[in-house]
Amino acid sequence: ALLPPILRRVLLKRRLLARCLALTALIGCIIWLAGSFPQPPPPPSQSETPAAQAKDGMVVSSLTPAANQNGPSLPNYRVHIFYYAWYGEPGTDGAWLHWNHSRLPHWNAERARKFSQAGHTPPGDIGANFYPELGPYSSANISVVRRHFAQIRRSGAGTVVVSWYPPGMADGNGRPVDRLVPMLLSAAREFQLRLALHIEPYAGRSPANLRRHLRYIAATHARHPAFYRERTRDGRWLPVHYIYDSYRIPRSLWRPLLLGGGLGGSASIRGKSEDALMFGLAMSIGDCQTIKESGFDGASNWAAMSRQCSTAGVAFAPSIGPGYIDTAVRPWNAENTRQREGGRYYTDGLRTAIAARPVFLSITSFNEWHEGTQIEPAAPRYGYLDYTPRKRDHYLDLTAQYAALFKPDTSAGL
């Protein structure tokens, strides 16, 4: 809210471009020092046997599709899928949350007047161009979460990356999500999944208060055995955090937080309880070096960006979506729609991303219904798009095919 109007417009345009292409590069910083946080047992590797799984104390729920029980023993933990737990409905939450999302005005006042700014009125009218198979659900409903995690397990993705705000904070259309993380972690363990956090640009976010929130995560959620960790080159296991819109903060302010040794000084997270592998957002090839200089670790414009990230010494983690349409919440943004083409848009992106040999493959998204990037099953309903002539679970099946093909090198760690 404190940014000048022109800068706000530029940032919004950049964000829309990155989202509509569904090919955002999510980058991480891989500068690690020894940490003092006691590490729980590392996540099982994909080569572990059913006996090893039982020893880990996890069970496969009856909701888990039989194909996964009889197929590969574990999902691919290097395939990450973005998950939004911000939805609500009156029966569970006492009010509609996010399904009644307002229509956002264009930054140009003259153009804004041409479009409605009215909110939506669920359940018949929701803030999305597709309609979920489950109807407008509550993210606080454990039955819904278990259904979702069974579908994610079926998709072959192993790590659920949850959109997260610090305790007591939320976006303008929802309620604080942090309270749901313990439930999500328990469900993740039940389905042999892992959970990571996608830290949103909450009000007043800065490296200083982010460090405080990282300490909170380390002391609470990161102690759970289902919290996602990756092995570093020196053999330690550290949590992985995605930082959305990391470019909003200048690299000169990121450096003290993310660089280790004398470069970061006392403000650094390196070697502290809150140490983690931090992935920032890149939207152009030149961002790889910026990410590196900020203290982050990775990036993407497929092959070209992969090469530049390798040269810069940062990890490359592209994000692929099945399409994009957000006119239910941004009615003036039709030119940025990306049609699904029966799944071809998605498979083209997946093939290209895998060929670039990234360290992670991320999917945008499981259920970001407002922007039409979801792979969650959609139901045919008058006035809404659906996956016809494909089946409702078509995108779960496509994800499973490519998750099985993605074979990152995990021998040396990140």
Short mmCIF file of C-alpha atoms in Angstrom, two decimals:
data_model
loop_
_atom_site.label_atom_id
_atom_site.label_comp_id
_atom_site.label_asym_id
_atom_site.label_seq_id
_atom_site.Cartn_x
_atom_site.Cartn_y
_atom_site.Cartn_z
CA ALA A 1 0.00 0.00 0.00
CA LEU A 2 3.01 2.29 0.47
CA LEU A 3 4.37 1.75 -3.04
CA PRO A 4 3.95 4.58 -5.59
CA PRO A 5 1.01 3.93 -8.01
CA ILE A 6 3.29 3.55 -11.05
CA LEU A 7 5.45 0.97 -9.27
CA ARG A 8 2.38 -0.93 -8.11
CA ARG A 9 1.17 -1.12 -11.73
CA VAL A 10 4.53 -2.38 -12.94
CA LEU A 11 4.62 -5.06 -10.24
CA LEU A 12 1.06 -6.14 -11.01
CA LYS A 13 1.82 -6.42 -14.73
CA ARG A 14 4.93 -8.52 -13.99
CA ARG A 15 2.95 -10.82 -11.70
CA LEU A 16 0.17 -11.28 -14.25
CA LEU A 17 2.66 -12.06 -17.00
CA ALA A 18 4.39 -14.67 -14.89
CA ARG A 19 1.12 -16.26 -13.83
CA CYS A 20 -0.61 -16.32 -17.21
CA LEU A 21 2.34 -18.03 -18.84
CA ALA A 22 2.29 -20.60 -16.03
CA LEU A 23 6.00 -21.02 -16.55
CA THR A 24 7.32 -19.08 -13.59
CA ALA A 25 10.78 -19.96 -12.41
CA LEU A 26 10.93 -20.58 -8.71
CA ILE A 27 14.43 -20.15 -7.48
CA GLY A 28 16.29 -21.16 -4.47
CA CYS A 29 19.34 -20.16 -2.67
CA ILE A 30 21.77 -22.85 -1.86
CA ILE A 31 24.30 -21.29 0.46
CA TRP A 32 24.34 -23.37 3.59
CA LEU A 33 26.25 -23.47 6.82
CA ALA A 34 26.01 -26.01 9.61
CA GLY A 35 22.73 -25.59 11.48
CA SER A 36 22.04 -26.15 15.16
CA PHE A 37 18.45 -27.31 14.72
CA PRO A 38 18.07 -31.01 15.65
CA GLN A 39 17.09 -32.83 12.47
CA PRO A 40 14.25 -35.38 12.40
CA PRO A 41 14.74 -38.54 10.34
CA PRO A 42 15.10 -37.55 6.66
CA PRO A 43 12.25 -38.18 4.23
CA PRO A 44 12.35 -41.67 2.75
CA SER A 45 13.98 -41.89 -0.65
CA GLN A 46 11.99 -43.16 -3.59
CA SER A 47 13.94 -46.39 -3.49
CA GLU A 48 12.65 -47.40 -0.05
CA THR A 49 10.68 -50.59 0.25
CA PRO A 50 7.25 -51.08 1.82
CA ALA A 51 9.02 -52.48 4.89
CA ALA A 52 10.92 -49.21 5.25
CA GLN A 53 7.68 -47.29 4.95
CA ALA A 54 6.11 -49.29 7.75
CA LYS A 55 9.14 -48.60 9.91
CA ASP A 56 8.61 -44.90 9.26
CA GLY A 57 5.22 -45.27 10.92
CA MET A 58 3.11 -44.16 7.98
CA VAL A 59 0.01 -45.79 6.61
CA VAL A 60 -1.71 -45.61 3.24
CA SER A 61 -5.28 -44.46 3.73
CA SER A 62 -8.17 -46.38 2.21
CA LEU A 63 -8.78 -43.26 0.11
CA THR A 64 -5.41 -43.68 -1.57
CA PRO A 65 -6.05 -45.06 -5.09
CA ALA A 66 -5.25 -48.73 -5.49
CA ALA A 67 -2.96 -47.92 -8.41
CA ASN A 68 -0.60 -46.16 -6.03
CA GLN A 69 -0.66 -48.98 -3.51
CA ASN A 70 0.28 -51.54 -6.15
CA GLY A 71 2.58 -49.29 -8.17
CA PRO A 72 5.62 -47.28 -7.06
CA SER A 73 5.96 -47.43 -3.27
CA LEU A 74 6.32 -43.69 -2.83
CA PRO A 75 5.49 -40.51 -4.78
CA ASN A 76 8.16 -38.32 -6.35
CA TYR A 77 9.16 -35.87 -3.60
CA ARG A 78 10.99 -33.69 -6.13
CA VAL A 79 7.65 -32.99 -7.83
CA HIS A 80 6.08 -30.10 -5.90
CA ILE A 81 2.48 -28.99 -6.25
CA PHE A 82 1.12 -25.64 -5.07
CA TYR A 83 -1.89 -25.93 -2.79
CA TYR A 84 -4.31 -23.27 -1.52
CA ALA A 85 -6.03 -23.80 1.83
CA TRP A 86 -7.89 -20.48 1.86
CA TYR A 87 -11.40 -21.60 0.84
CA GLY A 88 -14.41 -21.65 3.16
CA GLU A 89 -18.15 -22.21 3.22
CA PRO A 90 -20.83 -21.33 5.79
CA GLY A 91 -21.40 -24.84 7.15
CA THR A 92 -17.78 -25.20 8.29
CA ASP A 93 -16.51 -21.63 8.52
CA GLY A 94 -19.62 -19.55 9.13
CA ALA A 95 -19.10 -17.61 5.90
CA TRP A 96 -17.97 -17.93 2.31
CA LEU A 97 -14.22 -17.49 1.92
CA HIS A 98 -12.55 -16.92 -1.46
CA TRP A 99 -15.40 -18.49 -3.45
CA ASN A 100 -17.06 -15.04 -3.18
CA HIS A 101 -13.87 -13.33 -4.38
CA SER A 102 -14.41 -9.76 -5.56
CA ARG A 103 -13.80 -8.68 -9.14
CA LEU A 104 -10.59 -6.69 -9.12
CA PRO A 105 -10.55 -3.31 -10.87
CA HIS A 106 -8.08 -2.50 -13.63
CA TRP A 107 -5.38 -0.01 -12.63
CA ASN A 108 -6.58 2.32 -15.40
CA ALA A 109 -9.69 4.01 -14.03
CA GLU A 110 -11.24 4.53 -17.48
CA ARG A 111 -10.85 0.87 -18.40
CA ALA A 112 -11.97 -0.23 -14.94
CA ARG A 113 -15.35 1.44 -15.45
CA LYS A 114 -16.10 -0.91 -18.34
CA PHE A 115 -16.19 -3.97 -16.09
CA SER A 116 -18.22 -5.04 -13.09
CA GLN A 117 -16.51 -4.92 -9.71
CA ALA A 118 -19.26 -6.84 -7.90
CA GLY A 119 -18.38 -9.83 -5.79
CA HIS A 120 -19.61 -13.38 -6.41
CA THR A 121 -22.52 -15.09 -4.64
CA PRO A 122 -21.81 -18.81 -4.04
CA PRO A 123 -22.70 -21.55 -4.41
CA GLY A 124 -24.15 -20.89 -7.86
CA ASP A 125 -21.81 -18.02 -8.67
CA ILE A 126 -18.17 -18.45 -7.63
CA GLY A 127 -14.96 -16.52 -8.32
CA ALA A 128 -13.65 -18.98 -10.89
CA ASN A 129 -14.14 -19.91 -14.55
CA PHE A 130 -14.26 -23.63 -13.69
CA TYR A 131 -16.47 -25.30 -11.06
CA PRO A 132 -14.93 -27.83 -8.63
CA GLU A 133 -16.19 -31.39 -8.59
CA LEU A 134 -16.55 -31.12 -4.80
CA GLY A 135 -18.52 -27.87 -5.08
CA PRO A 136 -17.35 -24.74 -3.22
CA TYR A 137 -15.70 -26.50 -0.26
CA SER A 138 -13.98 -25.58 2.98
CA SER A 139 -10.22 -26.02 3.31
CA ALA A 140 -10.79 -26.55 7.05
CA ASN A 141 -12.84 -29.71 6.39
CA ILE A 142 -10.61 -32.73 7.05
CA SER A 143 -12.70 -34.88 4.70
CA VAL A 144 -11.98 -32.43 1.87
CA VAL A 145 -8.27 -32.33 2.75
CA ARG A 146 -8.05 -36.13 2.77
CA ARG A 147 -9.81 -36.27 -0.60
CA HIS A 148 -7.37 -33.71 -1.99
CA PHE A 149 -4.30 -35.46 -0.63
CA ALA A 150 -5.51 -38.78 -2.03
CA GLN A 151 -5.76 -37.10 -5.44
CA ILE A 152 -2.32 -35.53 -5.07
CA ARG A 153 -0.89 -38.91 -4.14
CA ARG A 154 -2.53 -40.34 -7.24
CA SER A 155 -0.91 -37.58 -9.33
CA GLY A 156 2.56 -38.78 -8.33
CA ALA A 157 3.55 -35.44 -6.79
CA GLY A 158 5.16 -35.97 -3.41
CA THR A 159 5.42 -32.47 -1.93
CA VAL A 160 2.44 -30.21 -1.23
CA VAL A 161 3.50 -26.54 -1.17
CA VAL A 162 0.94 -24.64 0.89
CA SER A 163 0.27 -20.93 0.42
CA TRP A 164 1.17 -19.51 3.85
CA TYR A 165 0.84 -16.33 5.86
CA PRO A 166 2.26 -15.86 9.39
CA PRO A 167 -0.07 -16.52 12.36
CA GLY A 168 -3.00 -14.13 12.46
CA MET A 169 -2.44 -12.94 8.86
CA ALA A 170 -4.40 -13.67 5.69
CA ASP A 171 -5.13 -12.23 2.28
CA GLY A 172 -8.13 -9.94 1.81
CA ASN A 173 -10.55 -12.75 0.91
CA GLY A 174 -9.74 -15.39 3.50
CA ARG A 175 -8.75 -16.15 7.07
CA PRO A 176 -5.40 -17.10 8.63
CA VAL A 177 -4.15 -20.35 7.12
CA ASP A 178 -1.43 -21.09 9.66
CA ARG A 179 -4.00 -22.62 12.02
CA LEU A 180 -4.64 -25.35 9.43
CA VAL A 181 -1.01 -26.40 8.98
CA PRO A 182 -1.04 -29.05 11.78
CA MET A 183 -4.06 -30.71 10.16
CA LEU A 184 -2.41 -30.56 6.74
CA LEU A 185 0.80 -32.09 8.11
CA SER A 186 -1.14 -34.96 9.68
CA ALA A 187 -2.94 -35.62 6.41
CA ALA A 188 0.33 -35.44 4.49
CA ARG A 189 1.84 -38.09 6.75
CA GLU A 190 -1.19 -40.32 6.31
CA PHE A 191 -0.75 -40.25 2.52
CA GLN A 192 3.06 -40.43 2.61
CA LEU A 193 3.33 -36.91 1.25
CA ARG A 194 5.53 -34.03 2.40
CA LEU A 195 4.50 -30.45 3.14
CA ALA A 196 6.40 -27.24 2.36
CA LEU A 197 5.40 -23.59 2.70
CA HIS A 198 4.95 -20.97 -0.01
CA ILE A 199 5.45 -17.74 1.93
CA GLU A 200 3.18 -15.04 0.52
CA PRO A 201 4.03 -11.30 0.39
CA TYR A 202 2.19 -10.52 3.61
CA ALA A 203 1.70 -6.91 4.74
CA GLY A 204 4.99 -5.40 5.85
CA ARG A 205 7.09 -8.41 4.87
CA SER A 206 10.80 -7.70 5.28
CA PRO A 207 13.95 -9.79 5.79
CA ALA A 208 13.88 -8.84 9.48
CA ASN A 209 10.36 -10.06 10.23
CA LEU A 210 10.71 -12.96 7.81
CA ARG A 211 13.58 -14.22 9.94
CA ARG A 212 11.29 -14.11 12.98
CA HIS A 213 8.64 -16.05 11.08
CA LEU A 214 11.21 -18.60 9.90
CA ARG A 215 12.11 -19.18 13.55
CA TYR A 216 8.44 -19.76 14.28
CA ILE A 217 8.19 -22.30 11.44
CA ALA A 218 11.34 -24.07 12.65
CA ALA A 219 10.05 -24.30 16.21
CA THR A 220 6.57 -25.54 15.27
CA HIS A 221 5.72 -26.99 11.86
CA ALA A 222 9.22 -27.99 10.72
CA ARG A 223 9.55 -30.47 13.59
CA HIS A 224 6.81 -32.64 12.10
CA PRO A 225 8.12 -35.73 10.24
CA ALA A 226 5.99 -34.84 7.19
CA PHE A 227 7.59 -31.40 6.80
CA TYR A 228 9.63 -31.42 3.61
CA ARG A 229 13.42 -31.38 3.81
CA GLU A 230 16.13 -31.78 1.22
CA ARG A 231 19.65 -33.10 1.65
CA THR A 232 22.40 -30.54 1.09
CA ARG A 233 25.76 -31.34 -0.45
CA ASP A 234 27.29 -31.52 3.01
CA GLY A 235 24.79 -34.20 4.05
CA ARG A 236 22.40 -32.15 6.19
CA TRP A 237 18.62 -32.07 5.75
CA LEU A 238 17.07 -28.59 5.63
CA PRO A 239 13.48 -27.38 5.12
CA VAL A 240 12.60 -25.88 1.74
CA HIS A 241 10.67 -22.59 1.61
CA TYR A 242 9.31 -20.82 -1.46
CA ILE A 243 9.24 -17.00 -1.24
CA TYR A 244 6.58 -15.55 -3.53
CA ASP A 245 7.28 -12.16 -5.12
CA SER A 246 10.78 -12.13 -3.68
CA TYR A 247 11.69 -9.35 -6.14
CA ARG A 248 9.59 -6.91 -4.11
CA ILE A 249 12.50 -6.68 -1.67
CA PRO A 250 15.83 -5.34 -3.00
CA ARG A 251 18.72 -7.78 -3.11
CA SER A 252 20.72 -5.50 -0.83
CA LEU A 253 18.19 -6.30 1.91
CA TRP A 254 18.10 -10.04 1.16
CA ARG A 255 21.85 -10.48 1.35
CA PRO A 256 22.30 -10.06 5.13
CA LEU A 257 19.54 -12.63 5.74
CA LEU A 258 20.57 -15.27 3.21
CA LEU A 259 24.34 -15.09 2.85
CA GLY A 260 26.47 -17.07 5.23
CA GLY A 261 29.68 -16.48 7.11
CA GLY A 262 31.04 -12.94 7.29
CA LEU A 263 28.92 -11.92 4.28
CA GLY A 264 25.67 -12.18 6.20
CA GLY A 265 26.84 -11.37 9.70
CA SER A 266 24.59 -11.70 12.73
CA ALA A 267 21.43 -11.15 10.65
CA SER A 268 22.01 -14.32 8.63
CA ILE A 269 19.82 -17.40 9.04
CA ARG A 270 22.74 -19.64 8.05
CA GLY A 271 23.70 -22.07 10.74
CA LYS A 272 20.77 -21.03 12.92
CA SER A 273 17.62 -22.89 13.89
CA GLU A 274 15.76 -21.16 11.04
CA ASP A 275 18.25 -22.16 8.34
CA ALA A 276 16.53 -23.43 5.19
CA LEU A 277 16.82 -23.75 1.43
CA MET A 278 15.16 -20.57 0.22
CA PHE A 279 13.58 -20.45 -3.23
CA GLY A 280 12.75 -17.03 -4.71
CA LEU A 281 10.80 -16.06 -7.83
CA ALA A 282 12.46 -15.31 -11.17
CA MET A 283 10.58 -14.11 -14.24
CA SER A 284 13.34 -13.46 -16.76
CA ILE A 285 16.68 -14.97 -17.71
CA GLY A 286 18.60 -12.09 -16.15
CA ASP A 287 17.01 -12.81 -12.77
CA CYS A 288 19.30 -15.80 -12.17
CA GLN A 289 22.29 -13.64 -11.33
CA THR A 290 20.12 -11.35 -9.23
CA ILE A 291 18.88 -14.36 -7.29
CA LYS A 292 22.44 -15.49 -6.70
CA GLU A 293 23.58 -12.04 -5.57
CA SER A 294 20.58 -11.82 -3.21
CA GLY A 295 21.58 -15.05 -1.52
CA PHE A 296 18.85 -17.24 -3.03
CA ASP A 297 19.55 -20.47 -4.97
CA GLY A 298 17.77 -21.26 -8.45
CA ALA A 299 15.67 -20.13 -11.79
CA SER A 300 14.00 -20.62 -15.50
CA ASN A 301 13.32 -19.82 -19.13
CA TRP A 302 13.71 -23.50 -19.65
CA ALA A 303 16.98 -24.47 -21.35
CA ALA A 304 18.47 -20.96 -21.49
CA MET A 305 17.59 -20.11 -17.91
CA SER A 306 18.68 -23.55 -16.74
CA ARG A 307 22.12 -22.93 -18.22
CA GLN A 308 22.38 -19.50 -16.67
CA CYS A 309 21.28 -20.78 -13.28
CA SER A 310 23.91 -23.51 -13.49
CA THR A 311 26.55 -20.90 -14.30
CA ALA A 312 25.37 -18.74 -11.38
CA GLY A 313 25.43 -21.71 -9.02
CA VAL A 314 21.72 -21.67 -8.19
CA ALA A 315 19.15 -24.43 -8.47
CA PHE A 316 16.59 -24.40 -11.27
CA ALA A 317 12.96 -25.21 -10.42
CA PRO A 318 10.44 -24.36 -13.17
CA SER A 319 6.72 -24.31 -12.47
CA ILE A 320 4.25 -25.65 -15.03
CA GLY A 321 0.52 -25.04 -15.25
CA PRO A 322 -2.23 -26.62 -17.38
CA GLY A 323 -3.53 -23.25 -18.60
CA TYR A 324 -4.62 -19.88 -17.29
CA ILE A 325 -7.89 -17.95 -17.10
CA ASP A 326 -8.76 -15.42 -14.41
CA THR A 327 -11.59 -13.35 -15.93
CA ALA A 328 -13.94 -14.30 -13.08
CA VAL A 329 -11.79 -12.14 -10.79
CA ARG A 330 -9.99 -9.95 -13.37
CA PRO A 331 -12.65 -9.47 -16.06
CA TRP A 332 -10.36 -7.14 -18.05
CA ASN A 333 -7.58 -9.75 -18.42
CA ALA A 334 -8.95 -11.98 -21.19
CA GLU A 335 -5.90 -11.40 -23.41
CA ASN A 336 -3.76 -13.34 -20.96
CA THR A 337 -5.90 -16.48 -21.08
CA ARG A 338 -4.02 -19.64 -22.02
CA GLN A 339 -6.26 -22.41 -23.32
CA ARG A 340 -5.71 -25.96 -22.06
CA GLU A 341 -6.04 -27.52 -25.52
CA GLY A 342 -7.22 -30.79 -24.03
CA GLY A 343 -4.01 -31.09 -22.02
CA ARG A 344 -1.52 -30.25 -24.78
CA TYR A 345 -0.53 -26.92 -23.22
CA TYR A 346 0.29 -28.79 -20.00
CA THR A 347 2.18 -31.70 -21.56
CA ASP A 348 4.23 -29.38 -23.78
CA GLY A 349 5.31 -27.47 -20.68
CA LEU A 350 6.08 -30.62 -18.72
CA ARG A 351 8.19 -32.10 -21.50
CA THR A 352 10.14 -28.88 -21.96
CA ALA A 353 10.71 -28.47 -18.23
CA ILE A 354 11.93 -32.05 -17.75
CA ALA A 355 14.29 -31.71 -20.72
CA ALA A 356 15.92 -28.71 -19.00
CA ARG A 357 17.00 -31.04 -16.14
CA PRO A 358 15.76 -29.03 -13.14
CA VAL A 359 16.32 -30.04 -9.52
CA PHE A 360 12.60 -29.76 -8.77
CA LEU A 361 9.51 -29.83 -10.97
CA SER A 362 6.63 -27.77 -9.57
CA ILE A 363 3.01 -27.75 -10.63
CA THR A 364 0.95 -24.54 -10.59
CA SER A 365 -1.44 -25.62 -9.19
CA PHE A 366 -3.60 -28.22 -7.50
CA ASN A 367 -6.45 -25.82 -6.70
CA GLU A 368 -5.88 -22.16 -7.59
CA TRP A 369 -9.39 -21.90 -9.00
CA HIS A 370 -9.39 -18.10 -9.34
CA GLU A 371 -6.69 -18.26 -12.02
CA GLY A 372 -7.80 -21.47 -13.68
CA THR A 373 -4.49 -23.27 -13.12
CA GLN A 374 -5.97 -26.13 -11.10
CA ILE A 375 -5.56 -29.83 -11.85
CA GLU A 376 -8.19 -30.74 -9.23
CA PRO A 377 -11.19 -32.37 -10.93
CA ALA A 378 -13.76 -29.92 -12.30
CA ALA A 379 -17.44 -30.66 -12.84
CA PRO A 380 -19.53 -29.73 -15.90
CA ARG A 381 -21.89 -26.90 -14.92
CA TYR A 382 -23.80 -24.35 -16.97
CA GLY A 383 -21.83 -21.12 -17.36
CA TYR A 384 -18.49 -22.68 -16.41
CA LEU A 385 -15.65 -24.32 -18.28
CA ASP A 386 -14.74 -27.95 -17.68
CA TYR A 387 -12.32 -30.55 -19.03
CA THR A 388 -14.69 -32.03 -21.65
CA PRO A 389 -14.12 -34.16 -23.70
CA ARG A 390 -11.50 -35.33 -21.21
CA LYS A 391 -12.44 -36.93 -17.90
CA ARG A 392 -12.65 -34.91 -14.70
CA ASP A 393 -9.41 -36.43 -13.42
CA HIS A 394 -7.56 -36.01 -16.72
CA TYR A 395 -4.95 -33.62 -15.30
CA LEU A 396 -4.23 -35.85 -12.32
CA ASP A 397 -3.43 -38.64 -14.77
CA LEU A 398 -1.24 -36.42 -16.96
CA THR A 399 0.69 -35.28 -13.89
CA ALA A 400 1.22 -38.89 -12.85
CA GLN A 401 2.66 -39.76 -16.26
CA TYR A 402 5.26 -37.01 -16.13
CA ALA A 403 6.00 -37.33 -12.42
CA ALA A 404 7.07 -40.90 -13.21
CA LEU A 405 9.33 -39.65 -16.03
CA PHE A 406 11.03 -36.96 -13.93
CA LYS A 407 14.26 -38.42 -12.55
CA PRO A 408 16.33 -35.71 -10.86
CA ASP A 409 19.85 -36.54 -9.69
CA THR A 410 19.61 -36.82 -5.90
CA SER A 411 22.98 -38.44 -5.31
CA ALA A 412 24.86 -35.34 -4.17
CA GLY A 413 22.11 -33.21 -2.66
CA LEU A 414 21.35 -29.61 -3.56
#
